[in-house]
mmCIF file of C-alpha atoms in Angstrom:
data_model
loop_
_atom_site.group_PDB
_atom_site.id
_atom_site.type_symbol
_atom_site.label_atom_id
_atom_site.label_comp_id
_atom_site.label_asym_id
_atom_site.label_seq_id
_atom_site.Cartn_x
_atom_site.Cartn_y
_atom_site.Cartn_z
ATOM 1 C CA MET A 1 -10.625 -16.446 -20.806
ATOM 2 C CA SER A 2 -8.873 -17.819 -17.801
ATOM 3 C CA ILE A 3 -8.401 -15.957 -14.586
ATOM 4 C CA PHE A 4 -8.546 -15.086 -11.292
ATOM 5 C CA LYS A 5 -8.909 -16.894 -8.457
ATOM 6 C CA LYS A 6 -6.735 -14.331 -7.035
ATOM 7 C CA VAL A 7 -8.154 -10.885 -7.314
ATOM 8 C CA PHE A 8 -11.105 -11.830 -5.160
ATOM 9 C CA ILE A 9 -9.080 -12.204 -2.062
ATOM 10 C CA PHE A 10 -7.908 -8.646 -2.467
ATOM 11 C CA ILE A 11 -11.385 -7.335 -2.799
ATOM 12 C CA ILE A 12 -12.242 -8.799 0.548
ATOM 13 C CA ILE A 13 -8.980 -8.797 2.454
ATOM 14 C CA ILE A 14 -7.478 -5.540 1.209
ATOM 15 C CA LEU A 15 -10.681 -3.632 1.849
ATOM 16 C CA VAL A 16 -11.231 -5.071 5.308
ATOM 17 C CA LEU A 17 -7.663 -4.446 6.401
ATOM 18 C CA LEU A 18 -7.599 -0.780 5.447
ATOM 19 C CA PRO A 19 -6.871 1.640 8.280
ATOM 20 C CA VAL A 20 -9.834 3.121 10.112
ATOM 21 C CA SER A 21 -8.578 6.578 9.188
ATOM 22 C CA ILE A 22 -9.918 6.191 5.652
ATOM 23 C CA PHE A 23 -13.119 4.391 6.627
ATOM 24 C CA GLY A 24 -15.333 7.137 5.186
ATOM 25 C CA TYR A 25 -13.618 6.913 1.828
ATOM 26 C CA ILE A 26 -14.013 3.144 1.730
ATOM 27 C CA HIS A 27 -17.630 3.284 2.848
ATOM 28 C CA SER A 28 -18.590 5.565 -0.036
ATOM 29 C CA LYS A 29 -16.766 3.338 -2.518
ATOM 30 C CA ILE A 30 -18.167 0.028 -1.289
ATOM 31 C CA ASN A 31 -21.702 1.367 -1.461
ATOM 32 C CA LYS A 32 -21.217 1.710 -5.220
ATOM 33 C CA VAL A 33 -20.524 -2.014 -5.703
ATOM 34 C CA TYR A 34 -22.908 -3.387 -3.081
ATOM 35 C CA ASP A 35 -25.472 -5.602 -4.757
ATOM 36 C CA PRO A 36 -28.528 -5.845 -2.507
ATOM 37 C CA SER A 37 -29.999 -8.626 -4.644
ATOM 38 C CA SER A 38 -30.101 -10.945 -1.694
ATOM 39 C CA SER A 39 -33.342 -11.913 -3.358
ATOM 40 C CA ILE A 40 -31.076 -14.564 -4.840
ATOM 41 C CA LYS A 41 -32.921 -17.685 -3.861
ATOM 42 C CA SER A 42 -29.849 -19.725 -3.031
ATOM 43 C CA LEU A 43 -28.939 -17.301 -0.261
ATOM 44 C CA LYS A 44 -31.881 -18.497 1.805
ATOM 45 C CA GLU A 45 -31.384 -20.715 4.811
ATOM 46 C CA THR A 46 -30.423 -24.199 3.672
ATOM 47 C CA ASN A 47 -29.780 -27.554 5.274
ATOM 48 C CA TYR A 48 -26.316 -27.747 3.771
ATOM 49 C CA SER A 49 -23.213 -27.896 5.962
ATOM 50 C CA SER A 50 -22.376 -24.795 7.974
ATOM 51 C CA GLU A 51 -20.726 -24.084 11.298
ATOM 52 C CA LYS A 52 -20.646 -21.136 13.667
ATOM 53 C CA GLY A 53 -17.476 -19.093 13.288
ATOM 54 C CA ILE A 54 -16.829 -20.250 9.735
ATOM 55 C CA THR A 55 -17.811 -17.994 6.819
ATOM 56 C CA ASN A 56 -17.715 -19.226 3.232
ATOM 57 C CA ILE A 57 -17.515 -16.621 0.471
ATOM 58 C CA LEU A 58 -17.947 -17.568 -3.167
ATOM 59 C CA LEU A 59 -15.394 -15.836 -5.388
ATOM 60 C CA VAL A 60 -16.290 -15.690 -9.078
ATOM 61 C CA GLY A 61 -14.221 -14.359 -11.950
ATOM 62 C CA THR A 62 -16.144 -13.904 -15.174
ATOM 63 C CA ASP A 63 -14.885 -14.008 -18.740
ATOM 64 C CA ALA A 64 -17.072 -11.065 -19.787
ATOM 65 C CA ARG A 65 -15.393 -8.323 -21.801
ATOM 66 C CA ASN A 66 -17.819 -5.789 -20.362
ATOM 67 C CA ALA A 67 -20.498 -5.533 -17.709
ATOM 68 C CA GLU A 68 -23.354 -6.264 -20.106
ATOM 69 C CA GLU A 69 -21.895 -9.312 -21.814
ATOM 70 C CA LYS A 70 -23.257 -12.711 -20.863
ATOM 71 C CA SER A 71 -20.429 -14.850 -19.569
ATOM 72 C CA ARG A 72 -19.279 -18.038 -17.958
ATOM 73 C CA SER A 73 -17.662 -18.189 -14.539
ATOM 74 C CA ASP A 74 -14.060 -18.566 -15.586
ATOM 75 C CA ALA A 75 -12.606 -18.880 -12.103
ATOM 76 C CA MET A 76 -14.366 -20.106 -8.985
ATOM 77 C CA MET A 77 -13.077 -20.389 -5.447
ATOM 78 C CA ILE A 78 -14.468 -20.652 -1.962
ATOM 79 C CA LEU A 79 -12.740 -18.352 0.510
ATOM 80 C CA THR A 80 -13.235 -19.648 4.038
ATOM 81 C CA VAL A 81 -12.729 -17.190 6.877
ATOM 82 C CA ASP A 82 -12.263 -19.637 9.746
ATOM 83 C CA ASN A 83 -12.659 -17.740 12.998
ATOM 84 C CA LYS A 84 -12.828 -21.056 14.845
ATOM 85 C CA HIS A 85 -9.344 -22.251 13.871
ATOM 86 C CA LYS A 86 -8.041 -18.718 13.185
ATOM 87 C CA ASN A 87 -6.975 -19.056 9.567
ATOM 88 C CA LEU A 88 -7.952 -18.466 5.952
ATOM 89 C CA LYS A 89 -8.593 -21.220 3.425
ATOM 90 C CA LEU A 90 -8.968 -21.140 -0.311
ATOM 91 C CA THR A 91 -10.645 -23.953 -2.227
ATOM 92 C CA SER A 92 -10.065 -23.867 -5.990
ATOM 93 C CA LEU A 93 -12.998 -25.312 -7.938
ATOM 94 C CA ALA A 94 -11.964 -26.653 -11.342
ATOM 95 C CA ARG A 95 -14.187 -25.112 -14.020
ATOM 96 C CA ASP A 96 -14.406 -28.462 -15.830
ATOM 97 C CA THR A 97 -15.816 -30.301 -12.810
ATOM 98 C CA TYR A 98 -18.683 -32.531 -13.968
ATOM 99 C CA VAL A 99 -21.745 -31.598 -11.906
ATOM 100 C CA GLU A 100 -25.523 -31.666 -11.985
ATOM 101 C CA ILE A 101 -26.739 -28.190 -12.958
ATOM 102 C CA PRO A 102 -30.387 -27.897 -11.834
ATOM 103 C CA GLY A 103 -32.624 -27.788 -14.889
ATOM 104 C CA HIS A 104 -29.755 -28.447 -17.296
ATOM 105 C CA GLY A 105 -28.471 -31.911 -16.439
ATOM 106 C CA LYS A 106 -24.858 -32.994 -16.075
ATOM 107 C CA GLN A 107 -22.415 -30.432 -17.442
ATOM 108 C CA LYS A 108 -19.249 -28.498 -16.675
ATOM 109 C CA LEU A 109 -19.469 -26.357 -13.558
ATOM 110 C CA THR A 110 -18.375 -23.281 -15.505
ATOM 111 C CA HIS A 111 -21.627 -23.303 -17.512
ATOM 112 C CA ALA A 112 -23.888 -22.700 -14.499
ATOM 113 C CA TYR A 113 -23.182 -18.966 -14.309
ATOM 114 C CA ALA A 114 -23.923 -18.447 -18.013
ATOM 115 C CA TYR A 115 -27.208 -20.357 -17.767
ATOM 116 C CA GLY A 116 -28.584 -18.685 -14.662
ATOM 117 C CA GLY A 117 -26.153 -16.222 -13.125
ATOM 118 C CA LEU A 118 -25.305 -16.271 -9.440
ATOM 119 C CA ASN A 119 -28.576 -17.862 -8.448
ATOM 120 C CA LEU A 120 -27.980 -21.005 -10.504
ATOM 121 C CA LEU A 121 -24.265 -21.132 -9.737
ATOM 122 C CA LEU A 122 -24.883 -20.995 -5.988
ATOM 123 C CA GLU A 123 -27.649 -23.567 -6.254
ATOM 124 C CA THR A 124 -25.338 -25.823 -8.258
ATOM 125 C CA LEU A 125 -22.472 -25.513 -5.784
ATOM 126 C CA GLU A 126 -24.637 -26.033 -2.731
ATOM 127 C CA SER A 127 -26.551 -29.001 -4.115
ATOM 128 C CA ASN A 128 -23.469 -30.786 -5.454
ATOM 129 C CA PHE A 129 -21.000 -30.028 -2.683
ATOM 130 C CA LYS A 130 -23.455 -29.817 0.271
ATOM 131 C CA ILE A 131 -22.009 -26.567 1.623
ATOM 132 C CA ASP A 132 -23.923 -23.465 2.693
ATOM 133 C CA ILE A 133 -22.597 -20.310 0.995
ATOM 134 C CA GLN A 134 -24.124 -16.977 1.984
ATOM 135 C CA ASN A 135 -21.705 -14.386 0.576
ATOM 136 C CA TYR A 136 -20.260 -13.747 -2.854
ATOM 137 C CA VAL A 137 -17.905 -11.490 -4.774
ATOM 138 C CA VAL A 138 -17.992 -11.331 -8.582
ATOM 139 C CA VAL A 139 -15.098 -9.740 -10.442
ATOM 140 C CA ASN A 140 -14.638 -8.871 -14.099
ATOM 141 C CA PHE A 141 -11.171 -9.676 -15.428
ATOM 142 C CA PHE A 142 -10.365 -6.055 -16.337
ATOM 143 C CA SER A 143 -9.628 -5.413 -12.659
ATOM 144 C CA PHE A 144 -6.800 -7.924 -12.735
ATOM 145 C CA ILE A 145 -4.468 -5.852 -14.893
ATOM 146 C CA ASN A 146 -5.200 -2.684 -12.908
ATOM 147 C CA ILE A 147 -4.569 -4.342 -9.545
ATOM 148 C CA ILE A 148 -1.249 -5.911 -10.503
ATOM 149 C CA ASP A 149 -0.020 -2.650 -12.037
ATOM 150 C CA THR A 150 -1.097 -0.705 -8.940
ATOM 151 C CA LEU A 151 1.027 -3.144 -6.914
ATOM 152 C CA ASN A 152 3.925 -2.439 -9.315
ATOM 153 C CA GLY A 153 3.908 -6.014 -10.580
ATOM 154 C CA ILE A 154 4.379 -9.393 -8.925
ATOM 155 C CA VAL A 155 7.226 -11.914 -8.874
ATOM 156 C CA VAL A 156 6.514 -15.287 -10.503
ATOM 157 C CA ASP A 157 8.764 -18.270 -11.193
ATOM 158 C CA VAL A 158 8.101 -18.950 -14.882
ATOM 159 C CA LYS A 159 8.917 -22.499 -15.993
ATOM 160 C CA PRO A 160 10.653 -23.133 -19.341
ATOM 161 C CA ASN A 161 7.646 -25.053 -20.708
ATOM 162 C CA GLU A 162 5.317 -22.131 -19.900
ATOM 163 C CA ILE A 163 7.034 -19.391 -21.920
ATOM 164 C CA GLN A 164 5.621 -20.195 -25.366
ATOM 165 C CA GLU A 165 2.036 -20.512 -24.158
ATOM 166 C CA LEU A 166 2.383 -17.423 -21.954
ATOM 167 C CA ASN A 167 3.593 -15.316 -24.881
ATOM 168 C CA ARG A 168 0.747 -16.621 -27.032
ATOM 169 C CA TYR A 169 -1.709 -14.874 -24.698
ATOM 170 C CA ILE A 170 0.236 -11.637 -24.239
ATOM 171 C CA PRO A 171 -1.032 -9.746 -27.356
ATOM 172 C CA GLU A 172 -4.683 -10.224 -26.395
ATOM 173 C CA CYS A 173 -4.045 -9.415 -22.736
ATOM 174 C CA TYR A 174 -2.093 -6.328 -23.767
ATOM 175 C CA SER A 175 -5.133 -5.164 -25.746
ATOM 176 C CA PHE A 176 -7.210 -5.390 -22.546
ATOM 177 C CA ASP A 177 -4.920 -2.880 -20.812
ATOM 178 C CA HIS A 178 -6.762 0.444 -21.055
ATOM 179 C CA ASN A 179 -3.945 2.482 -19.541
ATOM 180 C CA LYS A 180 -3.248 5.195 -22.111
ATOM 181 C CA ASN A 181 0.306 5.587 -20.828
ATOM 182 C CA LYS A 182 1.190 1.908 -21.046
ATOM 183 C CA ASN A 183 4.587 0.862 -22.351
ATOM 184 C CA PRO A 184 5.107 -1.071 -25.617
ATOM 185 C CA MET A 185 4.097 -4.737 -25.471
ATOM 186 C CA LYS A 186 6.811 -7.008 -24.081
ATOM 187 C CA ASN A 187 7.005 -10.803 -24.263
ATOM 188 C CA ILE A 188 8.636 -13.033 -21.663
ATOM 189 C CA GLU A 189 12.128 -13.941 -22.870
ATOM 190 C CA TYR A 190 13.487 -16.285 -20.206
ATOM 191 C CA SER A 191 12.401 -18.678 -17.461
ATOM 192 C CA GLY A 192 12.942 -18.297 -13.723
ATOM 193 C CA LYS A 193 11.831 -15.767 -11.124
ATOM 194 C CA GLN A 194 10.953 -12.399 -12.615
ATOM 195 C CA LYS A 195 8.555 -9.489 -12.191
ATOM 196 C CA LEU A 196 5.451 -9.561 -14.369
ATOM 197 C CA ASN A 197 3.256 -6.526 -15.001
ATOM 198 C CA GLY A 198 -0.535 -6.581 -15.214
ATOM 199 C CA TYR A 199 -1.085 -7.917 -18.725
ATOM 200 C CA GLN A 200 1.833 -10.371 -18.397
ATOM 201 C CA SER A 201 0.390 -11.729 -15.147
ATOM 202 C CA LEU A 202 -2.993 -12.115 -16.812
ATOM 203 C CA ALA A 203 -1.372 -14.027 -19.679
ATOM 204 C CA TYR A 204 0.421 -16.263 -17.173
ATOM 205 C CA SER A 205 -2.891 -16.988 -15.447
ATOM 206 C CA ARG A 206 -4.475 -17.962 -18.754
ATOM 207 C CA ILE A 207 -2.004 -20.717 -19.688
ATOM 208 C CA ARG A 208 -4.027 -23.875 -20.107
ATOM 209 C CA TYR A 209 -2.898 -26.159 -22.918
ATOM 210 C CA ASN A 210 0.631 -27.259 -22.018
ATOM 211 C CA ASP A 211 -0.280 -29.123 -18.821
ATOM 212 C CA SER A 212 -3.244 -30.110 -16.635
ATOM 213 C CA ALA A 213 -6.227 -28.045 -15.532
ATOM 214 C CA LEU A 214 -5.029 -28.441 -11.963
ATOM 215 C CA GLU A 215 -1.674 -26.893 -12.891
ATOM 216 C CA ARG A 216 -3.593 -23.964 -14.337
ATOM 217 C CA ASP A 217 -5.420 -23.565 -11.054
ATOM 218 C CA ASN A 218 -2.070 -23.735 -9.274
ATOM 219 C CA ARG A 219 -0.658 -20.914 -11.421
ATOM 220 C CA GLN A 220 -3.623 -18.737 -10.594
ATOM 221 C CA ARG A 221 -3.184 -19.457 -6.908
ATOM 222 C CA LEU A 222 0.528 -18.585 -7.095
ATOM 223 C CA VAL A 223 -0.379 -15.235 -8.636
ATOM 224 C CA LEU A 224 -2.830 -14.623 -5.808
ATOM 225 C CA GLU A 225 -0.278 -15.446 -3.132
ATOM 226 C CA SER A 226 2.394 -13.251 -4.718
ATOM 227 C CA ALA A 227 0.010 -10.330 -5.100
ATOM 228 C CA PHE A 228 -1.323 -10.787 -1.583
ATOM 229 C CA GLU A 229 2.225 -10.516 -0.222
ATOM 230 C CA LYS A 230 2.694 -7.239 -2.096
ATOM 231 C CA ALA A 231 -0.648 -5.914 -0.876
ATOM 232 C CA LYS A 232 0.162 -6.662 2.768
ATOM 233 C CA HIS A 233 3.125 -4.287 2.599
ATOM 234 C CA LEU A 234 1.482 -1.584 0.515
ATOM 235 C CA PRO A 235 1.995 1.954 1.917
ATOM 236 C CA ILE A 236 -1.169 3.499 3.336
ATOM 237 C CA ASN A 237 -1.121 6.313 0.793
ATOM 238 C CA LYS A 238 -1.436 3.728 -2.006
ATOM 239 C CA TYR A 239 -4.697 2.227 -0.708
ATOM 240 C CA PRO A 240 -6.974 4.700 -2.535
ATOM 241 C CA ASP A 241 -5.270 3.831 -5.831
ATOM 242 C CA LEU A 242 -5.739 0.135 -5.146
ATOM 243 C CA ILE A 243 -9.398 0.571 -4.240
ATOM 244 C CA ASN A 244 -10.053 2.611 -7.374
ATOM 245 C CA SER A 245 -8.423 -0.094 -9.497
ATOM 246 C CA ILE A 246 -10.684 -2.791 -8.048
ATOM 247 C CA LEU A 247 -14.165 -1.491 -7.392
ATOM 248 C CA PRO A 248 -15.348 -0.558 -10.908
ATOM 249 C CA TYR A 249 -15.280 -4.264 -11.746
ATOM 250 C CA VAL A 250 -16.798 -5.722 -8.579
ATOM 251 C CA LYS A 251 -20.217 -6.892 -7.430
ATOM 252 C CA THR A 252 -20.858 -8.242 -3.936
ATOM 253 C CA ASN A 253 -23.726 -8.820 -1.527
ATOM 254 C CA MET A 254 -21.545 -7.800 1.420
ATOM 255 C CA ASN A 255 -22.074 -4.280 2.721
ATOM 256 C CA THR A 256 -19.515 -2.188 4.573
ATOM 257 C CA SER A 257 -20.332 -3.635 7.980
ATOM 258 C CA ASP A 258 -20.099 -7.193 6.610
ATOM 259 C CA ILE A 259 -16.659 -6.512 5.173
ATOM 260 C CA LEU A 260 -15.395 -4.798 8.320
ATOM 261 C CA SER A 261 -16.695 -7.688 10.425
ATOM 262 C CA ILE A 262 -14.743 -10.141 8.303
ATOM 263 C CA GLY A 263 -11.770 -7.800 8.583
ATOM 264 C CA ASN A 264 -11.906 -7.937 12.369
ATOM 265 C CA SER A 265 -11.894 -11.729 12.171
ATOM 266 C CA ILE A 266 -8.849 -11.705 9.914
ATOM 267 C CA LEU A 267 -7.022 -9.199 12.118
ATOM 268 C CA SER A 268 -7.540 -11.501 15.102
ATOM 269 C CA MET A 269 -5.616 -14.270 13.342
ATOM 270 C CA ASP A 270 -1.960 -14.843 14.151
ATOM 271 C CA ASN A 271 -0.926 -14.644 10.514
ATOM 272 C CA PHE A 272 -2.352 -14.341 7.015
ATOM 273 C CA ASN A 273 -1.081 -17.630 5.655
ATOM 274 C CA ILE A 274 -3.662 -19.169 3.376
ATOM 275 C CA LYS A 275 -4.325 -22.907 3.385
ATOM 276 C CA THR A 276 -5.335 -24.253 -0.007
ATOM 277 C CA LEU A 277 -7.185 -27.176 -1.541
ATOM 278 C CA GLU A 278 -7.845 -28.092 -5.159
ATOM 279 C CA PHE A 279 -11.229 -29.623 -5.937
ATOM 280 C CA PRO A 280 -11.932 -32.187 -7.217
ATOM 281 C CA ILE A 281 -9.226 -34.278 -5.576
ATOM 282 C CA GLU A 282 -7.094 -35.537 -8.445
ATOM 283 C CA GLU A 283 -6.398 -38.883 -6.770
ATOM 284 C CA TYR A 284 -10.123 -39.663 -6.691
ATOM 285 C CA SER A 285 -11.088 -38.116 -10.025
ATOM 286 C CA THR A 286 -10.921 -39.022 -13.700
ATOM 287 C CA GLY A 287 -10.167 -36.400 -16.318
ATOM 288 C CA GLY A 288 -11.046 -36.814 -19.968
ATOM 289 C CA ILE A 289 -13.640 -36.401 -22.712
ATOM 290 C CA TYR A 290 -16.981 -37.768 -21.526
ATOM 291 C CA LYS A 291 -20.215 -38.125 -23.501
ATOM 292 C CA ASN A 292 -21.267 -34.741 -24.938
ATOM 293 C CA ALA A 293 -19.725 -32.694 -22.126
ATOM 294 C CA GLY A 294 -16.254 -32.381 -23.633
ATOM 295 C CA TRP A 295 -13.217 -32.613 -21.344
ATOM 296 C CA VAL A 296 -14.388 -32.876 -17.721
ATOM 297 C CA TRP A 297 -13.320 -33.955 -14.256
ATOM 298 C CA ARG A 298 -15.553 -36.750 -12.947
ATOM 299 C CA TYR A 299 -15.024 -37.174 -9.228
ATOM 300 C CA ASP A 300 -15.823 -39.839 -6.636
ATOM 301 C CA GLU A 301 -18.368 -38.059 -4.448
ATOM 302 C CA ASP A 302 -17.936 -40.466 -1.530
ATOM 303 C CA LYS A 303 -14.198 -39.772 -1.401
ATOM 304 C CA CYS A 304 -13.958 -36.123 -2.455
ATOM 305 C CA LEU A 305 -16.785 -34.486 -0.485
ATOM 306 C CA PRO A 306 -15.581 -35.660 2.960
ATOM 307 C CA ILE A 307 -12.121 -34.265 2.145
ATOM 308 C CA LEU A 308 -13.683 -30.944 1.116
ATOM 309 C CA HIS A 309 -15.831 -30.735 4.246
ATOM 310 C CA ASP A 310 -12.961 -31.709 6.556
ATOM 311 C CA PHE A 311 -10.803 -28.997 5.018
ATOM 312 C CA ILE A 312 -13.410 -26.260 5.380
ATOM 313 C CA PHE A 313 -14.968 -27.158 8.721
ATOM 314 C CA ASN A 314 -12.419 -29.291 10.596
ATOM 315 C CA ASP A 315 -9.210 -27.653 9.379
ATOM 316 C CA ASP A 316 -7.879 -30.974 8.065
ATOM 317 C CA VAL A 317 -5.508 -30.401 5.148
ATOM 318 C CA TYR A 318 -5.602 -33.290 2.684
ATOM 319 C CA LYS A 319 -2.290 -35.016 2.025
ATOM 320 C CA LYS A 320 -1.808 -37.484 -0.797
#
């Protein structure tokens, strides 16, 4: 499946920005998804890059159909809460990035989660990208449909060349919608700006074959930004519905105090604009079928890693 680099930001930002008046409600809910398995080896102190005031959170979307199913990490992003420069940053990690997976050799980044879960994925990210990551949020794709529907849909500018591929995914995505009162399935009939519901937004996020992998990442980011805008203006009385639509599908090693601490950092920022970076850097990467790995992105480490580090730690936004 193909999704969300988007929902994760909600799980962190929406929860941490909730009014104090419903703190008790949130606390009881978060405790149900808190994963104390900080026994994960990769969450130990490392010598990889870190900086005071900058928190990196790994956001993982899995392609599992249920909680028990073994899965790949379908979407991976690093959310950077930069209290030093007072902004938020989102680094999209292409699933086909060609990396060294400890114990498994050179393969696609997306395979690390299936081989060894969070432990191996974190170890792979840290060892390849030289960045210390201490927090994570894992989300199952079922939450995506529920969140978008709770927000009453999002507005997306659908391109003419995306309609056919989008509609190809709609029947399967519609079958994932467990809402018993859902309306009959509806395809997208025209291009341009329009409101998509939960299963339509999921189908839009899954488009992958009519353009590049980086364009796919861009679509997912656009969905995130649109949904984030809706969430910022959500009435207070709708927060419980939003929380209930998210938490059954979430696992995180951040407890309530961690999330509220991050929330205080975000609230101290002048605005909630999110700076973004796609990794690997297309200009310094080669995409194509390589050896037995299938279609992968091979990147120039000497060129790409400094750009990644400057973006996360020095607030330098890469420009082509």
